Amino acid sequence: MEAIKKTAYRPLWHFAPQQNWINDPNGLVYFNEEYHLFYQYHPHGSTWGPMHWGHTVSKDLIHWEELAIALYPDENGTIFSGSAVVDWHNTTGFFPEEPGLVAIFTSHHEVKGEPVVQTQSLAYSYDNGRTWTKYDGNPVLCATNKPDFRDPKVFWHKDSGKWLMALATEQTISFYSSPDLKAWELESEFGDGIGFHGGVWECPDLFQLTIEGTEDSKWVLLVSVGDNPDYQEGSRTQYFVGQFDGSVFTPDDDEIRWLDFGRDNYAGVSFSDIPEADGRRIYTAWMSNWRYANHVPSNGWRGSMTAARTLGLKRLEENGEIVIVQHPVKELGTYFSRVAAEAKGLLLTDGRKEVIDCSLEAFDLRLEAVQIEARELGIIIHHNEEQYTTIQYSSAEHAITLLRKHAGPNDFSDMFAQPQHMKLHGSASDRLSLRILADAASIELFLADGSAAMTSLIFPDQTCRRITLYALDGTAQLVSCTVLAAE
Ligand code: FRU
């Protein structure tokens, strides 16, 4: 395939299509030493339209090779979100010779004047996902009475020896089971009267994670919630922590928890079939928001994915609450391997700016500060002489605010220029440990041991000219600020 031309806003290390529109990641699966990322794709325009599954593969979750379209619309409808698994033991009968991939996706049938019908379908591949055959018994699961009946996420449930599907069903998640991916039986429905219901429930994922530093594990249910103009956040993702017995998901409590406090992390799900020796739960999401996704600046392509992240669970010291922690995958350490600039052992004093010169197209910044007596500690990423993004830490609130109002165009949405804010877990507000991943059109923040993440699009003319650090109303001891760049 031809080298991708670098146009404005095109990321260097996040996946974005060469042409046209993408949204949700689909069919995330690891097979034969490749990470497969399928995605919602409209091949005839740079706004949402009749959905196909686009396809890209990677060896390291950073360099992606875009392949031919994997799934085209058919008589059952266009191809909405779904998942993919490896059928290791030929439960489907599709693989008498050797294991292969099965995609389980929503067929979205929409004809003018008729009600929308969403059903679940299968396709299988004998050549590592390069070509697909639709199952001739499609659809395999039909809606009884719900128009929103979509986004199947399927996994093999070892303890009960069957396939499990989490499916978004309007304002709930329904769990189905199957011996062969073809015949599905309803197990239970979760979500009535619990969680956030300010939008349609979409793109669930259910998996088990170990609690850091223990042998204990919990089940985590991710639920993306669609846009609703009544809320300033637009579309976003909530999660529940609890137990799953192969049939019913029981949450530990009824708290509402958000996976990411930025506006641009949606419809994320995890990879299937990561080898046991690796053991990671790797996740990626669509880096946009339904509020403005169709209107963000574009150059013939529109949409990208977040950095791939490893998910874990952590028990908070302050109150025993169990929360998700997320860290960029370790492969990024190989990519961002050069120290481009560094400041160490500085006292940040009131009103004085420390300037770090670094003209970069992408970077991975690590900052450690202690003895923060200042009311506010800030980092300004100067994209050029006019455009900048500010990241403020308020010690009184123990919270982070990201301001992207001056980071490039934002007139495509009233909401885009609004500050993004998140409280940090942990009680030590006199120290800060922050990681910033920057690319041509995005900033991803990770703090508080990964328990706080904020993913934001920005549209500056350039990624970075220099970075300044400041303290307001007091001092702070900068232990280090290291800016890593690609070789
Ligand atoms: C989420 C979503 C899914 C649906 C897909 C359609 O962003 O609305 O529920 O399957 O996008 O493109």
Short mmCIF file of C-alpha atoms and ligand atoms in Angstrom, two decimals:
data_model
loop_
_atom_site.label_atom_id
_atom_site.label_comp_id
_atom_site.label_asym_id
_atom_site.label_seq_id
_atom_site.Cartn_x
_atom_site.Cartn_y
_atom_site.Cartn_z
CA MET A 1 0.00 0.00 0.00
CA GLU A 2 1.22 3.52 -0.76
CA ALA A 3 2.74 5.54 2.03
CA ILE A 4 0.08 7.63 3.72
CA LYS A 5 0.39 11.32 2.95
CA LYS A 6 0.70 13.48 6.01
CA THR A 7 -2.12 15.99 5.90
CA ALA A 8 -3.06 18.47 8.62
CA TYR A 9 -4.29 16.76 11.79
CA ARG A 10 -3.26 13.31 10.58
CA PRO A 11 -1.91 11.42 13.58
CA LEU A 12 1.57 9.90 13.46
CA TRP A 13 0.96 6.98 15.76
CA HIS A 14 -2.80 6.70 16.33
CA PHE A 15 -4.80 4.80 13.77
CA ALA A 16 -6.72 6.96 11.29
CA PRO A 17 -8.03 5.84 7.88
CA GLN A 18 -6.41 7.03 4.68
CA GLN A 19 -9.77 8.22 3.41
CA ASN A 20 -13.33 8.69 4.64
CA TRP A 21 -15.20 8.29 7.88
CA ILE A 22 -14.63 5.93 10.82
CA ASN A 23 -16.24 5.50 14.21
CA ASP A 24 -16.24 2.61 16.72
CA PRO A 25 -13.46 0.03 16.91
CA ASN A 26 -14.92 -3.40 16.05
CA GLY A 27 -13.76 -7.00 16.09
CA LEU A 28 -10.65 -6.35 18.18
CA VAL A 29 -8.83 -9.67 18.21
CA TYR A 30 -5.28 -11.01 18.35
CA PHE A 31 -4.57 -13.92 16.03
CA ASN A 32 -1.42 -15.34 14.41
CA GLU A 33 0.77 -12.56 15.77
CA GLU A 34 -1.39 -9.73 14.52
CA TYR A 35 -3.64 -7.30 16.31
CA HIS A 36 -6.76 -6.84 14.19
CA LEU A 37 -8.68 -3.63 14.38
CA PHE A 38 -11.90 -3.53 12.39
CA TYR A 39 -13.92 -0.36 12.56
CA GLN A 40 -17.15 1.30 11.59
CA TYR A 41 -16.37 2.68 8.14
CA HIS A 42 -18.20 4.73 5.57
CA PRO A 43 -16.16 4.31 2.37
CA HIS A 44 -18.06 6.90 0.36
CA GLY A 45 -17.68 10.03 2.44
CA SER A 46 -16.17 11.73 5.44
CA THR A 47 -19.39 11.82 7.46
CA TRP A 48 -21.33 8.90 8.95
CA GLY A 49 -23.17 6.84 6.32
CA PRO A 50 -23.98 3.23 5.41
CA MET A 51 -21.67 1.23 7.61
CA HIS A 52 -19.04 -1.30 6.53
CA TRP A 53 -16.25 -2.86 8.56
CA GLY A 54 -12.90 -1.37 7.63
CA HIS A 55 -9.80 -3.34 8.61
CA THR A 56 -6.28 -2.64 9.76
CA VAL A 57 -3.60 -4.82 11.37
CA SER A 58 -0.62 -4.15 13.56
CA LYS A 59 2.22 -6.07 15.20
CA ASP A 60 2.75 -3.53 17.96
CA LEU A 61 -0.50 -1.53 18.37
CA ILE A 62 1.28 1.55 17.03
CA HIS A 63 2.10 0.97 13.36
CA TRP A 64 -1.07 0.04 11.48
CA GLU A 65 -1.44 -1.33 7.98
CA GLU A 66 -4.80 -0.55 6.41
CA LEU A 67 -6.29 -3.47 4.50
CA ALA A 68 -9.27 -3.94 2.20
CA ILE A 69 -12.80 -3.51 3.55
CA ALA A 70 -13.72 -6.64 5.49
CA LEU A 71 -17.54 -6.59 5.58
CA TYR A 72 -19.97 -4.98 3.13
CA PRO A 73 -23.67 -4.36 3.68
CA ASP A 74 -25.96 -7.21 2.53
CA GLU A 75 -29.66 -8.11 2.42
CA ASN A 76 -29.80 -8.06 6.23
CA GLY A 77 -28.55 -4.49 6.39
CA THR A 78 -25.48 -2.36 6.88
CA ILE A 79 -22.73 -3.59 9.22
CA PHE A 80 -22.89 -2.03 12.67
CA SER A 81 -20.56 -2.62 15.60
CA GLY A 82 -19.59 -6.03 16.92
CA SER A 83 -16.71 -8.24 17.94
CA ALA A 84 -14.50 -11.06 16.68
CA VAL A 85 -13.20 -14.22 18.33
CA VAL A 86 -10.94 -17.12 17.46
CA ASP A 87 -12.93 -20.37 17.32
CA TRP A 88 -10.12 -22.55 18.68
CA HIS A 89 -12.20 -25.73 19.00
CA ASN A 90 -14.43 -25.49 15.96
CA THR A 91 -17.59 -24.93 18.00
CA THR A 92 -19.15 -23.38 14.90
CA GLY A 93 -18.28 -26.16 12.48
CA PHE A 94 -16.72 -23.50 10.20
CA PHE A 95 -13.18 -24.72 10.92
CA PRO A 96 -12.69 -28.46 10.38
CA GLU A 97 -9.04 -27.90 9.41
CA GLU A 98 -7.62 -25.22 11.67
CA PRO A 99 -8.86 -22.43 13.94
CA GLY A 100 -10.00 -19.18 12.38
CA LEU A 101 -11.77 -15.91 13.05
CA VAL A 102 -15.49 -15.38 13.49
CA ALA A 103 -17.03 -11.91 13.44
CA ILE A 104 -20.29 -11.33 15.31
CA PHE A 105 -21.86 -8.03 14.27
CA THR A 106 -25.13 -6.14 14.08
CA SER A 107 -27.01 -6.06 10.78
CA HIS A 108 -28.81 -2.74 10.67
CA HIS A 109 -31.82 -2.80 8.38
CA GLU A 110 -33.34 0.54 7.56
CA VAL A 111 -35.92 1.14 4.85
CA LYS A 112 -37.80 4.42 4.50
CA GLY A 113 -41.24 4.25 6.07
CA GLU A 114 -40.49 1.01 7.93
CA PRO A 115 -39.26 0.48 11.47
CA VAL A 116 -35.51 -0.06 11.86
CA VAL A 117 -34.57 -3.69 12.53
CA GLN A 118 -31.29 -4.69 14.18
CA THR A 119 -30.23 -8.34 14.26
CA GLN A 120 -26.96 -10.15 14.96
CA SER A 121 -25.05 -11.93 12.19
CA LEU A 122 -21.89 -13.97 11.70
CA ALA A 123 -19.06 -14.04 9.18
CA TYR A 124 -15.96 -16.21 9.20
CA SER A 125 -12.50 -16.05 7.68
CA TYR A 126 -9.92 -18.66 6.65
CA ASP A 127 -7.16 -16.19 5.83
CA ASN A 128 -6.44 -14.13 8.94
CA GLY A 129 -9.33 -11.77 8.37
CA ARG A 130 -8.36 -10.78 4.80
CA THR A 131 -11.55 -12.17 3.27
CA TRP A 132 -14.84 -13.14 4.90
CA THR A 133 -17.82 -15.36 4.22
CA LYS A 134 -21.16 -14.42 5.70
CA TYR A 135 -22.90 -17.31 7.45
CA ASP A 136 -25.83 -18.54 5.36
CA GLY A 137 -28.01 -18.85 8.47
CA ASN A 138 -27.85 -15.10 9.23
CA PRO A 139 -29.25 -13.45 11.21
CA VAL A 140 -28.54 -15.59 14.27
CA LEU A 141 -30.25 -13.42 16.86
CA CYS A 142 -33.31 -11.26 16.25
CA ALA A 143 -34.91 -8.54 18.33
CA THR A 144 -38.09 -9.35 20.10
CA ASN A 145 -39.39 -5.90 20.80
CA LYS A 146 -36.43 -3.51 20.86
CA PRO A 147 -35.37 -1.24 17.99
CA ASP A 148 -31.95 -0.66 19.63
CA PHE A 149 -30.53 -4.16 19.72
CA ARG A 150 -26.88 -4.06 18.85
CA ASP A 151 -23.11 -4.17 19.33
CA PRO A 152 -22.55 -7.82 20.34
CA LYS A 153 -19.35 -8.38 22.34
CA VAL A 154 -18.67 -12.09 22.54
CA PHE A 155 -16.20 -14.07 24.65
CA TRP A 156 -15.64 -17.66 25.67
CA HIS A 157 -16.77 -18.17 29.28
CA LYS A 158 -14.46 -20.89 30.55
CA ASP A 159 -16.32 -21.82 33.73
CA SER A 160 -19.58 -22.58 31.97
CA GLY A 161 -18.00 -23.79 28.72
CA LYS A 162 -20.04 -21.58 26.45
CA TRP A 163 -19.93 -18.38 24.45
CA LEU A 164 -21.29 -15.30 26.17
CA MET A 165 -22.59 -12.21 24.43
CA ALA A 166 -23.14 -8.77 25.96
CA LEU A 167 -25.61 -6.87 23.81
CA ALA A 168 -26.84 -3.27 24.06
CA THR A 169 -30.63 -3.32 24.30
CA GLU A 170 -31.88 0.30 24.58
CA GLN A 171 -31.30 1.18 28.24
CA THR A 172 -29.97 -2.18 29.37
CA ILE A 173 -27.32 -4.75 28.54
CA SER A 174 -28.65 -8.23 27.77
CA PHE A 175 -26.50 -11.32 28.21
CA TYR A 176 -26.95 -14.28 25.87
CA SER A 177 -25.17 -17.63 25.78
CA SER A 178 -24.45 -20.09 22.99
CA PRO A 179 -22.60 -23.37 22.44
CA ASP A 180 -21.76 -22.58 18.79
CA LEU A 181 -22.22 -18.82 18.16
CA LYS A 182 -25.31 -19.70 16.10
CA ALA A 183 -28.03 -20.52 18.63
CA TRP A 184 -28.40 -17.90 21.37
CA GLU A 185 -30.35 -18.02 24.61
CA LEU A 186 -31.16 -15.05 26.85
CA GLU A 187 -29.48 -15.34 30.25
CA SER A 188 -30.29 -12.04 31.91
CA GLU A 189 -30.68 -8.31 31.50
CA PHE A 190 -28.81 -5.67 33.48
CA GLY A 191 -29.20 -1.94 33.92
CA ASP A 192 -32.72 -1.15 35.01
CA GLY A 193 -32.57 1.54 37.68
CA ILE A 194 -28.79 1.54 37.89
CA GLY A 195 -26.07 3.56 36.22
CA PHE A 196 -26.35 6.58 33.96
CA HIS A 197 -29.29 6.62 31.55
CA GLY A 198 -28.87 10.00 29.87
CA GLY A 199 -28.53 8.38 26.44
CA VAL A 200 -28.91 5.12 24.54
CA TRP A 201 -26.72 2.28 25.87
CA GLU A 202 -24.22 1.04 23.28
CA CYS A 203 -21.06 -1.03 22.81
CA PRO A 204 -20.84 -3.11 26.00
CA ASP A 205 -17.85 -5.17 27.04
CA LEU A 206 -17.58 -7.63 29.94
CA PHE A 207 -14.32 -9.09 31.24
CA GLN A 208 -12.51 -10.10 34.37
CA LEU A 209 -9.59 -8.18 35.87
CA THR A 210 -7.30 -8.86 38.79
CA ILE A 211 -7.15 -6.25 41.53
CA GLU A 212 -3.60 -4.86 41.60
CA GLY A 213 -1.46 -6.33 44.34
CA THR A 214 -3.91 -9.14 45.11
CA GLU A 215 -5.01 -12.49 43.72
CA ASP A 216 -8.63 -11.34 43.73
CA SER A 217 -10.50 -10.48 40.61
CA LYS A 218 -13.72 -8.73 39.64
CA TRP A 219 -15.83 -8.49 36.52
CA VAL A 220 -16.03 -5.17 34.74
CA LEU A 221 -18.86 -4.11 32.47
CA LEU A 222 -18.21 -1.20 30.10
CA VAL A 223 -21.24 0.63 28.71
CA SER A 224 -21.01 3.52 26.29
CA VAL A 225 -23.81 6.07 26.59
CA GLY A 226 -24.92 8.01 23.53
CA ASP A 227 -25.11 11.77 23.18
CA ASN A 228 -27.93 13.76 24.74
CA PRO A 229 -28.03 17.56 24.33
CA ASP A 230 -29.13 17.89 27.97
CA TYR A 231 -25.62 16.98 29.13
CA GLN A 232 -22.52 18.94 28.25
CA GLU A 233 -20.29 15.88 27.98
CA GLY A 234 -21.88 14.39 24.87
CA SER A 235 -21.25 10.66 24.41
CA ARG A 236 -19.08 8.90 27.02
CA THR A 237 -18.42 5.57 28.68
CA GLN A 238 -19.44 4.36 32.13
CA TYR A 239 -18.40 1.16 33.86
CA PHE A 240 -19.60 -1.17 36.58
CA VAL A 241 -17.51 -3.43 38.82
CA GLY A 242 -19.05 -6.61 40.19
CA GLN A 243 -19.51 -10.35 39.77
CA PHE A 244 -20.59 -12.44 36.81
CA ASP A 245 -21.61 -16.07 37.29
CA GLY A 246 -21.96 -17.02 33.64
CA SER A 247 -25.52 -15.80 33.56
CA VAL A 248 -26.09 -12.71 35.70
CA PHE A 249 -23.96 -9.63 36.30
CA THR A 250 -24.24 -8.28 39.85
CA PRO A 251 -22.61 -4.90 40.50
CA ASP A 252 -20.88 -4.27 43.82
CA ASP A 253 -22.64 -0.93 44.30
CA ASP A 254 -24.75 1.60 42.44
CA GLU A 255 -22.15 4.34 41.94
CA ILE A 256 -21.87 5.93 38.50
CA ARG A 257 -18.27 5.66 37.28
CA TRP A 258 -16.71 7.11 34.13
CA LEU A 259 -13.89 5.52 32.25
CA ASP A 260 -12.39 8.75 30.93
CA PHE A 261 -13.00 12.39 31.78
CA GLY A 262 -12.18 13.80 28.36
CA ARG A 263 -14.75 14.35 25.64
CA ASP A 264 -13.12 12.06 23.10
CA ASN A 265 -13.17 8.48 24.23
CA TYR A 266 -16.20 6.53 23.04
CA ALA A 267 -17.36 3.03 22.12
CA GLY A 268 -14.16 1.47 23.43
CA VAL A 269 -13.87 -2.28 23.84
CA SER A 270 -11.09 -4.77 24.54
CA PHE A 271 -9.14 -7.24 22.41
CA SER A 272 -10.18 -10.86 22.39
CA ASP A 273 -7.72 -13.78 22.49
CA ILE A 274 -4.66 -12.01 23.86
CA PRO A 275 -2.36 -14.97 24.66
CA GLU A 276 -2.36 -16.05 28.31
CA ALA A 277 1.39 -15.52 28.53
CA ASP A 278 0.78 -11.86 27.74
CA GLY A 279 -2.28 -11.65 29.95
CA ARG A 280 -3.15 -8.03 29.28
CA ARG A 281 -6.63 -6.63 28.82
CA ILE A 282 -5.95 -4.21 25.98
CA TYR A 283 -8.47 -1.59 25.09
CA THR A 284 -8.94 1.09 22.46
CA ALA A 285 -11.77 3.48 21.66
CA TRP A 286 -12.95 5.86 19.00
CA MET A 287 -11.36 9.23 19.69
CA SER A 288 -14.32 11.50 19.10
CA ASN A 289 -17.73 12.45 20.41
CA TRP A 290 -21.11 12.07 18.71
CA ARG A 291 -21.87 15.69 19.62
CA TYR A 292 -19.48 16.97 16.95
CA ALA A 293 -17.83 13.98 15.28
CA ASN A 294 -19.35 14.75 11.88
CA HIS A 295 -18.15 18.35 12.00
CA VAL A 296 -14.55 18.25 13.19
CA PRO A 297 -11.94 19.54 10.71
CA SER A 298 -11.07 16.90 8.15
CA ASN A 299 -8.96 16.31 5.09
CA GLY A 300 -10.82 13.60 3.22
CA TRP A 301 -10.67 11.34 6.28
CA ARG A 302 -12.36 11.75 9.64
CA GLY A 303 -11.87 9.89 12.89
CA SER A 304 -9.12 8.08 14.75
CA MET A 305 -8.63 5.67 17.64
CA THR A 306 -7.21 6.37 21.11
CA ALA A 307 -3.85 5.02 22.20
CA ALA A 308 -4.16 1.32 23.03
CA ARG A 309 -4.31 0.99 26.81
CA THR A 310 -3.93 -1.76 29.34
CA LEU A 311 -6.80 -1.93 31.81
CA GLY A 312 -6.50 -3.02 35.42
CA LEU A 313 -8.28 -2.61 38.74
CA LYS A 314 -7.06 -0.89 41.83
CA ARG A 315 -8.42 -0.67 45.36
CA LEU A 316 -8.21 2.96 46.47
CA GLU A 317 -6.43 3.52 49.75
CA GLU A 318 -8.70 6.33 50.84
CA ASN A 319 -12.01 4.45 50.78
CA GLY A 320 -11.50 0.89 49.55
CA GLU A 321 -13.38 1.60 46.32
CA ILE A 322 -12.32 -0.49 43.33
CA VAL A 323 -11.70 1.52 40.18
CA ILE A 324 -10.34 0.95 36.69
CA VAL A 325 -6.76 1.99 36.06
CA GLN A 326 -5.49 2.45 32.52
CA HIS A 327 -1.99 2.81 31.15
CA PRO A 328 -0.81 3.29 27.58
CA VAL A 329 0.51 -0.05 26.30
CA LYS A 330 4.19 -0.70 26.98
CA GLU A 331 4.92 -0.83 23.23
CA LEU A 332 4.79 2.98 23.30
CA GLY A 333 7.99 2.90 25.33
CA THR A 334 9.76 1.49 22.29
CA TYR A 335 8.24 4.11 20.03
CA PHE A 336 8.96 7.13 22.24
CA SER A 337 12.52 6.15 23.06
CA ARG A 338 14.51 9.38 22.63
CA VAL A 339 14.79 12.06 25.29
CA ALA A 340 14.05 15.22 23.31
CA ALA A 341 14.12 17.60 26.27
CA GLU A 342 14.35 17.42 30.01
CA ALA A 343 14.09 19.71 33.04
CA LYS A 344 15.13 18.43 36.46
CA GLY A 345 15.27 19.61 40.04
CA LEU A 346 13.74 23.03 39.51
CA LEU A 347 11.82 25.15 41.96
CA LEU A 348 8.79 26.55 40.18
CA THR A 349 8.10 29.94 41.66
CA ASP A 350 5.08 32.16 41.55
CA GLY A 351 4.53 33.76 38.20
CA ARG A 352 7.79 32.63 36.58
CA LYS A 353 7.67 30.46 33.50
CA GLU A 354 10.07 27.64 32.83
CA VAL A 355 10.42 27.06 29.12
CA ILE A 356 11.18 23.67 27.61
CA ASP A 357 12.19 23.98 23.99
CA CYS A 358 10.95 21.07 21.97
CA SER A 359 9.66 21.26 18.45
CA LEU A 360 7.91 17.93 17.99
CA GLU A 361 5.15 16.30 15.98
CA ALA A 362 4.35 13.83 18.74
CA PHE A 363 5.59 13.23 22.27
CA ASP A 364 5.24 11.37 25.52
CA LEU A 365 5.79 13.67 28.49
CA ARG A 366 6.33 12.54 32.08
CA LEU A 367 6.17 15.07 34.86
CA GLU A 368 6.79 14.62 38.57
CA ALA A 369 6.29 17.45 41.03
CA VAL A 370 6.40 17.44 44.84
CA GLN A 371 5.99 19.92 47.69
CA ILE A 372 3.25 21.68 45.76
CA GLU A 373 2.36 24.70 47.84
CA ALA A 374 1.16 26.65 44.83
CA ARG A 375 -2.57 26.97 44.33
CA GLU A 376 -2.14 26.03 40.70
CA LEU A 377 0.50 24.26 38.71
CA GLY A 378 0.28 24.43 34.95
CA ILE A 379 1.67 23.08 31.74
CA ILE A 380 1.16 24.96 28.51
CA ILE A 381 1.74 23.17 25.25
CA HIS A 382 2.49 25.90 22.72
CA HIS A 383 1.49 24.50 19.37
CA ASN A 384 2.75 27.64 17.65
CA GLU A 385 2.89 31.34 18.54
CA GLU A 386 -0.91 31.67 18.72
CA GLN A 387 -2.27 28.26 19.56
CA TYR A 388 -1.87 26.48 22.88
CA THR A 389 -3.42 23.93 25.20
CA THR A 390 -3.29 24.43 28.97
CA ILE A 391 -3.32 21.70 31.58
CA GLN A 392 -3.94 23.07 35.08
CA TYR A 393 -3.57 21.27 38.35
CA SER A 394 -5.50 22.78 41.26
CA SER A 395 -3.96 21.65 44.55
CA ALA A 396 -6.94 22.83 46.62
CA GLU A 397 -9.34 20.75 44.54
CA HIS A 398 -6.85 17.99 43.71
CA ALA A 399 -8.19 18.20 40.18
CA ILE A 400 -7.07 18.68 36.59
CA THR A 401 -8.56 21.00 33.99
CA LEU A 402 -7.68 20.94 30.33
CA LEU A 403 -8.37 24.03 28.25
CA ARG A 404 -8.43 23.59 24.48
CA LYS A 405 -10.16 26.84 23.61
CA HIS A 406 -6.99 28.28 22.05
CA ALA A 407 -5.73 25.05 20.53
CA GLY A 408 -7.02 25.65 16.99
CA PRO A 409 -10.46 25.73 15.36
CA ASN A 410 -13.42 24.93 17.62
CA ASP A 411 -16.30 26.77 15.97
CA PHE A 412 -17.82 23.51 14.72
CA SER A 413 -19.38 22.93 18.17
CA ASP A 414 -20.37 25.12 21.14
CA MET A 415 -19.24 22.40 23.45
CA PHE A 416 -15.73 21.84 22.11
CA ALA A 417 -14.19 24.93 23.73
CA GLN A 418 -15.58 24.12 27.20
CA PRO A 419 -13.02 23.21 29.88
CA GLN A 420 -12.64 19.53 30.70
CA HIS A 421 -12.27 18.72 34.34
CA MET A 422 -11.50 15.73 36.54
CA LYS A 423 -10.95 15.12 40.23
CA LEU A 424 -8.02 12.91 41.14
CA HIS A 425 -8.14 9.97 43.51
CA GLY A 426 -5.67 9.84 46.37
CA SER A 427 -5.29 12.32 49.17
CA ALA A 428 -1.77 13.66 48.57
CA SER A 429 -2.53 16.93 46.81
CA ASP A 430 1.03 18.23 47.33
CA ARG A 431 2.46 15.91 44.68
CA LEU A 432 1.65 15.26 41.07
CA SER A 433 2.63 12.60 38.60
CA LEU A 434 1.39 13.19 35.09
CA ARG A 435 1.83 11.63 31.68
CA ILE A 436 0.82 13.35 28.46
CA LEU A 437 0.65 11.59 25.12
CA ALA A 438 0.44 14.04 22.25
CA ASP A 439 -0.11 13.53 18.57
CA ALA A 440 -1.04 15.84 15.70
CA ALA A 441 -4.67 16.16 16.83
CA SER A 442 -4.93 14.75 20.34
CA ILE A 443 -3.82 14.92 23.93
CA GLU A 444 -4.27 12.00 26.30
CA LEU A 445 -3.62 12.49 30.01
CA PHE A 446 -2.94 9.80 32.60
CA LEU A 447 -2.69 10.58 36.31
CA ALA A 448 -3.10 9.12 39.77
CA ASP A 449 -1.60 5.73 38.88
CA GLY A 450 -3.85 5.50 35.85
CA SER A 451 -7.10 5.98 37.78
CA ALA A 452 -7.69 9.28 35.98
CA ALA A 453 -7.60 9.58 32.20
CA MET A 454 -8.63 12.42 29.93
CA THR A 455 -8.71 12.05 26.16
CA SER A 456 -9.12 15.17 24.03
CA LEU A 457 -9.01 16.05 20.39
CA ILE A 458 -7.38 19.34 19.40
CA PHE A 459 -6.83 20.85 15.97
CA PRO A 460 -3.68 22.97 16.07
CA ASP A 461 -1.63 23.82 12.98
CA GLN A 462 1.36 22.09 14.56
CA THR A 463 1.72 19.72 17.50
CA CYS A 464 4.35 21.47 19.60
CA ARG A 465 6.91 24.28 19.45
CA ARG A 466 7.68 24.49 23.15
CA ILE A 467 6.24 23.71 26.55
CA THR A 468 6.09 26.04 29.52
CA LEU A 469 5.59 25.17 33.17
CA TYR A 470 4.33 27.58 35.80
CA ALA A 471 3.17 27.83 39.41
CA LEU A 472 0.66 30.32 40.77
CA ASP A 473 0.32 31.55 44.36
CA GLY A 474 3.19 29.60 45.82
CA THR A 475 5.93 27.26 44.80
CA ALA A 476 6.32 23.67 43.65
CA GLN A 477 9.34 21.45 43.36
CA LEU A 478 9.69 20.00 39.89
CA VAL A 479 11.43 16.65 40.26
CA SER A 480 11.53 16.11 36.50
CA CYS A 481 9.79 16.81 33.27
CA THR A 482 10.97 14.52 30.49
CA VAL A 483 9.77 14.86 26.93
CA LEU A 484 10.21 11.67 24.95
CA ALA A 485 10.02 11.60 21.18
CA ALA A 486 10.14 8.99 18.45
CA GLU A 487 13.61 8.16 17.08
C1 FRU B 1 -21.79 3.71 18.69
C2 FRU B 1 -22.73 3.25 17.60
C3 FRU B 1 -23.11 1.80 17.78
C4 FRU B 1 -23.48 1.38 16.39
C5 FRU B 1 -22.52 2.16 15.54
C6 FRU B 1 -23.08 2.60 14.23
O1 FRU B 1 -20.98 4.77 18.34
O2 FRU B 1 -23.87 4.09 17.58
O3 FRU B 1 -24.11 1.60 18.74
O4 FRU B 1 -23.38 0.00 16.22
O5 FRU B 1 -22.14 3.29 16.31
O6 FRU B 1 -22.08 3.16 13.42
#
